[in-house]
Amino acid sequence: MENIDLIIKSAQCVLPEEISIKDVGITGGKISCIQDSIDASNYPNAQIIEAKGKHLLPGIIDTQVHFRDPGLTHKEDLHTGSLSALLGGVTTFLEMPNTHPSTTTKEAIEFKINRAKELSYTNFGFFIGANGENLEEIKACQGLDGCPGVKIFLGSSTGDLLLYKEDKLLEIFTSVKSPIALHSENEEMLRERKDIQKEAKSVHAHYEWRNVETALSSTKRVIGIARKANKKVHVLHITSKDEIEFLKENKDICTVEVTPQHLTLYAPDIYDQIDTKAQMNPPIRTKKHSDALWSIGINQNVVDVIGSDHAPHTLQEKNRGYPKSPSGLPGVQTILTIMLDHVNKGVLSLEKCVELLCSAPAKLYSLKNKGSLIEGYDADCTLIDLSKFQTLKDEDMASKVGWTPYHGKVIQGVVEGTIVNGKPAYLYGKVYEGFRGLPIVTA
Ligand code: DOR
């Protein structure tokens, strides 16, 4: 072995085939060796991280964040969003196009990439949004480093991106090779049912307005279009038993994402407890639905990946009261630890957790050399203490909005270090400034 820059010693490594205690050597931003023991005395210049008793995971890939940059930077920007990611053990984020202006051109993607090269603590990718008039721009972004694929809002949410006409969707599905990620709610039904929202007395009306049927009908429709086009599509943040049962029968033509919040929080309790802070699209629903996301979604392998849908809005905005309050909640800093708490509660294995947060996202978006601890892969790793407890607190959140829906919750599992491209940018409570992430490369 030539040189080694960094040795992570004696962690329980979650490898593709097993969990075992190894020393991991990192050279030039890549994992150069994974061995039972690396003799550090042979590498006097190497930095050593003692990790006995900890677990080393492949770096977490968050497939769905909104970092609001450009245009809505009073809520978040690429610096604060990526710092939040780093503290949460996320080494790569994929960001959504509903910024202001919406990200609908190659130029807008390149603008974000250049800004992230200056500001981002972690690796990054930016989705291009489809608006029905930018097919050539979408095609120009196919295979572009830093762009994982296309995002389509089938129902309106934050921002003005919206596209639900069948002919336009069919045109995109048949002519675009990149992954296509869908926000699936039925716009026509949302409009028909708008009075429920307008006349609402409390935030509980949110999941009545945007009910299961609005999500299910949109998902059925879009899967039909995907079949016509013979294009596999990715359906984001699935929230209901009904949809997960439907998607289970249609796995040949789609992949499926859920969020930690839909797996962890449920109505009406969460709305009673934190009011509009729990308001998001598609909504958090009753326990019956959350239970089905576990029993069918996770346990029967219908769900492929977990993404946080980190969607920060300021407390001032949230406190306007329903329905004036915007939809979305922050989550990039808690995506991993909330799932580790589920691991500790025995409902999820650590191996499955790593699949949902690391290897499956890398596979879904063809992220080259990411998502697994394998020699030759990018040295993106997350060091955790699975046994430590912590209380999640608003004041510990690096997001500009400074709050978390989990404030006060005691969970088991702590992020101890986040190694991005071989650099320990966060370690044992300290952020090391000066490192910047890179755009994703797709295979
Ligand atoms: O609740 C949501 N908030 N859902 C979305 O689809 C968008 C997001 C946001 O950007 O605020």
Coordinates of C-alpha atoms and ligand atoms in Angstrom, one line a residue:
M1 CA 0.0 0.0 0.0
E2 CA 1.6 3.3 -1.1
N3 CA 0.3 6.1 1.2
I4 CA -2.6 6.4 3.6
D5 CA -4.0 9.8 4.6
L6 CA -6.5 8.7 7.2
I7 CA -7.1 5.5 9.1
I8 CA -10.4 4.8 10.9
K9 CA -9.5 2.2 13.5
S10 CA -11.5 -0.7 14.9
A11 CA -15.1 0.5 14.0
Q12 CA -17.8 -2.1 13.4
C13 CA -18.0 -1.5 9.6
V14 CA -21.3 -2.1 7.8
L15 CA -19.9 -3.7 4.7
P16 CA -22.0 -5.0 1.8
E17 CA -21.9 -8.6 3.0
E18 CA -21.4 -8.4 6.8
I19 CA -20.9 -6.1 9.8
S20 CA -17.4 -6.6 11.2
I21 CA -14.6 -4.8 13.0
K22 CA -12.1 -3.5 10.5
D23 CA -9.5 -0.8 10.0
V24 CA -10.3 1.5 7.0
G25 CA -7.6 3.3 5.1
I26 CA -8.3 6.3 3.0
T27 CA -6.0 7.7 0.3
G28 CA -6.7 10.7 -1.9
G29 CA -10.4 10.8 -1.1
K30 CA -11.0 7.1 -1.8
I31 CA -11.3 4.1 0.4
S32 CA -7.9 2.5 -0.3
C33 CA -8.1 -0.6 2.0
I34 CA -10.4 -2.3 4.4
Q35 CA -8.4 -4.8 6.6
D36 CA -8.6 -6.5 9.9
S37 CA -5.7 -4.4 11.0
I38 CA -3.6 -1.6 9.4
D39 CA -0.3 -1.0 11.1
A40 CA -0.4 2.8 11.7
S41 CA 3.3 2.9 12.4
N42 CA 3.9 2.3 8.7
Y43 CA 2.0 5.6 7.9
P44 CA 3.5 8.2 10.3
N45 CA 1.7 11.0 8.4
A46 CA -1.7 9.5 8.5
Q47 CA -4.5 11.0 10.7
I48 CA -5.9 8.3 13.0
I49 CA -9.6 8.2 14.1
E50 CA -10.0 5.8 17.0
A51 CA -13.5 4.3 16.5
K52 CA -13.7 1.3 18.9
G53 CA -17.3 0.7 19.9
K54 CA -18.6 2.8 17.1
H55 CA -20.2 1.8 13.8
L56 CA -18.9 3.0 10.4
L57 CA -21.6 3.3 7.7
P58 CA -21.3 4.4 4.1
G59 CA -22.1 8.1 4.0
I60 CA -25.8 8.9 4.1
I61 CA -27.3 10.0 0.8
D62 CA -30.4 12.2 1.3
T63 CA -32.4 11.9 -1.9
Q64 CA -34.8 14.8 -1.2
V65 CA -34.0 18.2 0.3
H66 CA -35.1 21.7 -0.3
F67 CA -32.2 24.1 0.4
R68 CA -34.1 27.2 -0.9
D69 CA -31.1 28.7 -2.7
P70 CA -31.5 30.9 -4.7
G71 CA -34.4 33.1 -3.9
L72 CA -35.8 31.9 -0.6
T73 CA -32.6 32.1 1.5
H74 CA -34.3 33.6 4.5
K75 CA -35.4 30.0 5.1
E76 CA -32.2 28.2 4.2
D77 CA -29.2 28.4 1.9
L78 CA -26.6 26.0 0.6
H79 CA -24.3 26.7 3.5
T80 CA -26.7 26.3 6.4
G81 CA -28.5 23.4 4.6
S82 CA -25.3 21.5 4.0
L83 CA -24.0 22.1 7.5
S84 CA -27.3 20.6 8.8
A85 CA -26.7 17.7 6.5
L86 CA -23.1 17.3 7.7
L87 CA -24.1 17.3 11.4
G88 CA -26.7 14.7 10.5
G89 CA -24.2 12.3 8.9
V90 CA -25.3 13.1 5.4
T91 CA -22.4 13.1 2.9
T92 CA -24.4 13.7 -0.3
F93 CA -27.7 15.5 -0.8
L94 CA -30.0 15.7 -3.8
E95 CA -31.8 19.0 -3.9
M96 CA -35.2 19.9 -5.3
P97 CA -35.9 22.5 -8.0
N98 CA -38.7 24.6 -6.3
T99 CA -36.3 27.4 -5.5
H100 CA -37.0 30.9 -6.7
P101 CA -36.8 31.0 -9.7
S102 CA -37.5 27.3 -10.2
T103 CA -34.6 25.3 -11.5
T104 CA -35.8 24.5 -15.1
T105 CA -32.7 25.2 -17.2
K106 CA -29.2 23.7 -17.6
E107 CA -27.9 27.2 -16.8
A108 CA -29.9 27.2 -13.5
I109 CA -28.4 23.8 -12.6
E110 CA -24.9 25.1 -13.3
F111 CA -25.5 28.1 -11.2
K112 CA -26.5 25.9 -8.3
I113 CA -23.5 23.6 -8.8
N114 CA -21.1 26.6 -8.8
R115 CA -22.7 28.0 -5.7
A116 CA -22.5 24.6 -4.0
K117 CA -18.8 24.3 -4.9
E118 CA -18.3 27.4 -2.9
L119 CA -20.7 26.8 0.0
S120 CA -21.5 23.2 0.5
Y121 CA -19.9 21.1 3.2
T122 CA -21.1 17.9 1.5
N123 CA -21.4 16.4 -1.9
F124 CA -24.4 17.5 -3.9
G125 CA -26.8 17.0 -6.9
F126 CA -29.6 19.2 -8.2
F127 CA -32.8 18.1 -9.9
I128 CA -34.1 19.9 -12.9
G129 CA -37.8 20.7 -12.6
A130 CA -40.2 19.9 -15.5
N131 CA -42.7 22.7 -16.4
G132 CA -44.1 21.3 -19.6
E133 CA -42.0 23.7 -21.8
N134 CA -38.4 22.7 -21.1
L135 CA -37.9 19.3 -22.6
E136 CA -34.8 20.4 -24.4
E137 CA -33.3 21.8 -21.2
I138 CA -34.1 18.5 -19.4
K139 CA -32.4 16.6 -22.2
A140 CA -29.3 18.9 -22.0
C141 CA -29.0 17.9 -18.3
Q142 CA -29.0 14.1 -19.0
G143 CA -25.7 12.7 -17.7
L144 CA -24.6 16.1 -16.4
D145 CA -22.4 15.7 -13.3
G146 CA -24.3 17.3 -10.5
C147 CA -27.8 16.6 -11.9
P148 CA -29.4 13.3 -10.7
G149 CA -32.6 13.6 -12.7
V150 CA -35.9 15.3 -13.2
K151 CA -38.5 16.3 -10.6
I152 CA -42.2 16.7 -11.4
F153 CA -44.8 18.1 -9.1
L154 CA -48.1 16.5 -10.2
G155 CA -49.9 18.5 -7.6
S156 CA -49.0 22.0 -6.5
S157 CA -47.0 22.5 -3.3
T158 CA -44.4 25.1 -2.4
G159 CA -43.3 27.1 -5.4
D160 CA -44.9 27.3 -8.9
L161 CA -43.7 24.0 -10.5
L162 CA -46.7 22.0 -11.6
L163 CA -47.3 19.5 -14.4
Y164 CA -50.1 17.0 -14.6
K165 CA -51.3 17.0 -18.2
E166 CA -51.1 13.4 -19.6
D167 CA -49.7 14.3 -23.0
K168 CA -46.8 16.3 -21.5
L169 CA -46.0 13.6 -19.0
L170 CA -46.0 11.0 -21.7
E171 CA -43.7 13.1 -23.8
I172 CA -41.2 13.4 -21.0
F173 CA -41.5 9.8 -19.9
T174 CA -40.9 8.5 -23.4
S175 CA -38.0 10.8 -24.3
V176 CA -36.0 11.2 -21.0
K177 CA -33.5 8.6 -19.9
S178 CA -32.6 10.1 -16.6
P179 CA -34.4 9.1 -13.4
I180 CA -37.8 10.9 -12.9
A181 CA -39.0 11.6 -9.4
L182 CA -42.6 12.4 -8.8
H183 CA -44.6 14.4 -6.2
S184 CA -47.9 12.6 -6.5
E185 CA -51.1 14.4 -5.5
N186 CA -54.0 15.0 -7.8
E187 CA -54.1 18.7 -8.7
E188 CA -57.7 18.6 -10.0
M189 CA -59.0 17.0 -6.8
L190 CA -57.0 19.4 -4.6
R191 CA -58.7 22.3 -6.4
E192 CA -62.2 20.7 -6.2
R193 CA -61.7 20.2 -2.5
K194 CA -60.1 23.6 -1.8
D195 CA -63.0 24.7 0.4
I196 CA -62.0 22.2 3.0
Q197 CA -58.8 24.1 3.4
K198 CA -60.3 27.6 3.1
E199 CA -62.9 26.9 5.8
A200 CA -60.5 25.0 8.1
K201 CA -60.6 25.7 11.8
S202 CA -57.4 24.0 12.5
V203 CA -54.4 22.2 10.8
H204 CA -56.2 18.9 11.2
A205 CA -58.1 19.8 8.0
H206 CA -54.8 19.5 6.1
Y207 CA -55.0 15.7 5.8
E208 CA -58.7 15.9 5.1
W209 CA -58.2 18.3 2.2
R210 CA -55.2 16.5 0.8
N211 CA -56.8 13.1 1.6
V212 CA -55.7 9.6 0.7
E213 CA -57.8 9.6 -2.5
T214 CA -56.0 12.7 -3.9
A215 CA -52.7 10.9 -3.5
L216 CA -53.9 7.5 -4.6
S217 CA -55.7 8.7 -7.8
S218 CA -52.6 10.6 -8.9
T219 CA -50.3 7.7 -8.3
K220 CA -52.6 5.3 -10.2
R221 CA -52.8 7.7 -13.1
V222 CA -49.1 8.3 -13.3
I223 CA -48.2 4.7 -13.0
G224 CA -50.5 4.1 -16.0
I225 CA -48.7 6.8 -18.0
A226 CA -45.3 5.2 -17.0
R227 CA -46.6 1.9 -18.3
K228 CA -47.6 3.4 -21.6
A229 CA -44.2 5.0 -21.9
N230 CA -42.5 1.9 -20.6
K231 CA -40.5 4.2 -18.3
K232 CA -39.7 3.3 -14.7
V233 CA -40.5 6.2 -12.4
H234 CA -39.7 7.1 -8.8
V235 CA -42.6 8.0 -6.6
L236 CA -41.6 10.3 -3.7
H237 CA -42.9 10.4 -0.1
I238 CA -45.6 7.8 -0.1
T239 CA -47.9 8.3 2.8
S240 CA -50.8 5.9 2.8
K241 CA -51.7 2.2 3.1
D242 CA -53.7 2.4 0.0
E243 CA -50.8 3.7 -2.2
I244 CA -48.3 1.3 -0.7
E245 CA -50.6 -1.7 -1.5
F246 CA -51.1 -0.4 -5.0
L247 CA -47.4 0.2 -5.6
K248 CA -46.5 -3.3 -4.2
E249 CA -48.3 -4.6 -7.3
N250 CA -46.5 -2.3 -9.6
K251 CA -42.9 -2.6 -8.6
D252 CA -41.8 -3.5 -12.1
I253 CA -42.5 0.1 -13.3
C254 CA -41.6 2.1 -10.2
T255 CA -39.3 2.7 -7.3
V256 CA -40.7 4.1 -4.0
E257 CA -39.5 6.6 -1.4
V258 CA -40.8 7.4 2.1
T259 CA -39.7 9.9 4.7
P260 CA -38.7 9.3 8.3
Q261 CA -41.6 11.6 9.5
H262 CA -44.3 9.5 7.8
L263 CA -42.8 6.5 9.5
T264 CA -42.5 8.1 12.9
L265 CA -45.3 10.7 13.4
Y266 CA -49.0 10.3 12.9
A267 CA -52.3 12.1 13.1
P268 CA -54.1 13.4 15.0
D269 CA -51.5 13.3 17.8
I270 CA -48.7 15.1 16.0
Y271 CA -51.0 18.0 14.9
D272 CA -52.3 18.3 18.5
Q273 CA -48.7 18.4 19.7
I274 CA -46.9 20.7 17.2
D275 CA -49.8 22.2 15.2
T276 CA -48.6 23.7 11.8
K277 CA -45.1 22.5 12.3
A278 CA -46.4 19.1 11.3
Q279 CA -48.0 20.4 8.1
M280 CA -46.5 19.1 4.9
N281 CA -47.4 17.8 1.5
P282 CA -48.4 15.0 1.2
P283 CA -49.6 15.1 4.7
I284 CA -48.8 13.1 7.8
R285 CA -51.7 10.7 8.1
T286 CA -53.2 8.4 10.8
K287 CA -51.4 5.6 12.5
K288 CA -53.1 3.0 10.3
H289 CA -51.2 4.5 7.3
S290 CA -47.9 4.9 9.2
D291 CA -48.1 1.2 10.3
A292 CA -48.7 0.1 6.7
L293 CA -45.6 2.0 5.5
W294 CA -43.7 -0.2 7.9
S295 CA -45.5 -3.6 7.6
I296 CA -45.9 -3.5 3.8
G297 CA -43.6 -0.7 2.7
I298 CA -40.4 -1.5 4.6
N299 CA -40.9 -5.1 5.7
Q300 CA -42.1 -6.3 2.3
N301 CA -39.4 -4.3 0.4
V302 CA -41.9 -2.1 -1.5
V303 CA -39.9 1.0 -0.3
D304 CA -36.5 1.4 -2.0
V305 CA -35.1 4.6 -0.4
I306 CA -35.7 7.0 2.5
G307 CA -35.4 10.7 1.9
S308 CA -35.9 13.5 4.4
D309 CA -37.9 15.9 2.3
H310 CA -36.1 18.6 4.4
A311 CA -38.4 21.6 3.6
P312 CA -37.6 24.4 6.0
H313 CA -40.0 27.3 6.7
T314 CA -39.4 29.9 9.4
L315 CA -41.3 29.8 12.7
Q316 CA -42.8 33.1 11.8
E317 CA -44.3 31.6 8.6
K318 CA -45.5 28.5 10.4
N319 CA -47.1 30.6 13.1
R320 CA -49.4 32.4 10.7
G321 CA -51.8 29.6 11.5
Y322 CA -53.6 27.2 9.1
P323 CA -54.2 27.6 6.2
K324 CA -51.9 30.6 5.9
S325 CA -49.0 28.5 7.1
P326 CA -46.7 26.9 4.5
S327 CA -46.2 23.2 4.2
G328 CA -42.9 21.5 4.9
L329 CA -40.7 20.6 7.8
P330 CA -36.9 20.4 8.3
G331 CA -35.3 16.9 8.5
V332 CA -31.9 16.6 6.9
Q333 CA -30.1 16.7 10.3
T334 CA -32.3 14.0 11.8
I335 CA -32.8 11.6 8.9
L336 CA -30.2 9.2 10.1
T337 CA -30.7 9.4 13.9
I338 CA -34.5 9.0 13.7
M339 CA -33.9 5.8 11.7
L340 CA -31.2 4.7 14.1
D341 CA -33.8 5.1 16.9
H342 CA -36.0 2.7 14.9
V343 CA -33.1 0.3 14.7
N344 CA -32.6 0.5 18.4
K345 CA -36.3 -0.2 18.9
G346 CA -35.9 -3.4 17.0
V347 CA -38.2 -2.6 14.0
L348 CA -35.4 -2.2 11.5
S349 CA -32.0 -3.9 11.1
L350 CA -28.9 -1.8 10.8
E351 CA -28.2 -3.5 7.4
K352 CA -31.6 -2.5 6.1
C353 CA -31.2 1.0 7.4
V354 CA -28.0 1.3 5.5
E355 CA -29.6 -0.1 2.3
L356 CA -32.4 2.5 2.5
L357 CA -30.1 5.4 3.2
C358 CA -26.9 4.6 1.3
S359 CA -26.7 1.7 -1.2
A360 CA -30.2 1.9 -2.7
P361 CA -30.1 5.7 -3.3
A362 CA -26.7 5.3 -5.0
K363 CA -28.2 2.6 -7.2
L364 CA -31.4 4.5 -7.9
Y365 CA -29.5 7.6 -9.2
S366 CA -26.5 5.6 -10.6
L367 CA -24.1 7.6 -8.3
K368 CA -20.7 6.4 -9.2
N369 CA -18.6 4.9 -6.4
K370 CA -21.0 5.9 -3.7
G371 CA -23.3 4.1 -1.2
S372 CA -21.1 1.3 0.1
L373 CA -17.9 0.7 2.0
I374 CA -15.8 -0.9 -0.8
E375 CA -12.2 -0.5 -1.7
G376 CA -11.9 2.0 -4.5
Y377 CA -15.2 3.8 -3.7
D378 CA -15.4 7.5 -2.6
A379 CA -14.4 7.8 1.0
D380 CA -17.8 9.1 2.2
C381 CA -18.5 7.6 5.6
T382 CA -20.6 8.2 8.6
L383 CA -19.4 7.3 12.1
I384 CA -22.1 6.6 14.6
D385 CA -22.6 5.6 18.2
L386 CA -25.6 3.3 18.1
S387 CA -26.0 3.0 21.9
K388 CA -25.7 6.7 23.0
F389 CA -28.9 8.6 23.8
Q390 CA -29.6 12.2 22.9
T391 CA -32.5 14.6 23.2
L392 CA -33.2 16.4 20.0
K393 CA -33.5 20.1 20.5
D394 CA -34.4 23.1 18.3
E395 CA -31.2 25.0 19.4
D396 CA -29.0 22.2 18.1
M397 CA -30.3 22.4 14.5
A398 CA -28.0 24.1 12.1
S399 CA -30.8 24.8 9.6
K400 CA -31.5 28.5 9.3
V401 CA -35.0 28.0 10.6
G402 CA -33.7 26.6 13.9
W403 CA -36.4 24.1 14.7
T404 CA -37.2 20.4 14.5
P405 CA -40.5 18.6 14.6
Y406 CA -38.8 16.3 17.1
H407 CA -37.9 18.9 19.7
G408 CA -37.7 17.2 23.1
K409 CA -37.7 13.7 21.8
V410 CA -35.2 11.3 23.4
I411 CA -33.7 9.0 20.8
Q412 CA -30.9 6.4 20.8
G413 CA -28.2 6.8 18.2
V414 CA -25.8 9.7 17.7
V415 CA -23.7 10.9 14.7
E416 CA -20.1 11.1 15.8
G417 CA -18.4 11.9 12.5
T418 CA -19.0 12.7 8.9
I419 CA -16.2 12.0 6.4
V420 CA -16.7 13.6 3.0
N421 CA -14.3 12.7 0.2
G422 CA -11.8 11.4 2.8
K423 CA -12.0 14.5 4.9
P424 CA -13.4 14.3 8.5
A425 CA -15.4 17.5 8.1
Y426 CA -17.3 16.7 11.3
L427 CA -15.8 14.7 14.1
Y428 CA -16.8 14.2 17.8
G429 CA -18.7 17.4 18.1
K430 CA -16.4 19.7 16.0
V431 CA -16.9 21.0 12.5
Y432 CA -13.6 21.4 10.6
E433 CA -14.0 24.3 8.2
G434 CA -12.4 24.6 4.8
F435 CA -13.6 21.4 3.1
R436 CA -16.1 21.6 0.3
G437 CA -18.2 18.9 -1.4
L438 CA -18.2 17.9 -5.0
P439 CA -21.0 17.4 -7.6
I440 CA -22.2 13.8 -8.0
V441 CA -21.0 11.8 -10.9
T442 CA -23.5 9.5 -12.5
A443 CA -22.4 6.2 -14.1
Ligands
DOR1 O1 -44.5 19.9 2.4 C1 -43.8 20.1 1.4 N1 -42.9 21.2 1.3 N2 -43.9 19.4 0.3 C2 -43.4 19.7 -0.9 O2 -43.6 19.0 -1.8 C3 -42.5 20.9 -1.0 C4 -42.0 21.3 0.3 C5 -41.4 22.6 0.3 O3 -40.6 22.9 -0.6 O4 -41.7 23.5 1.1

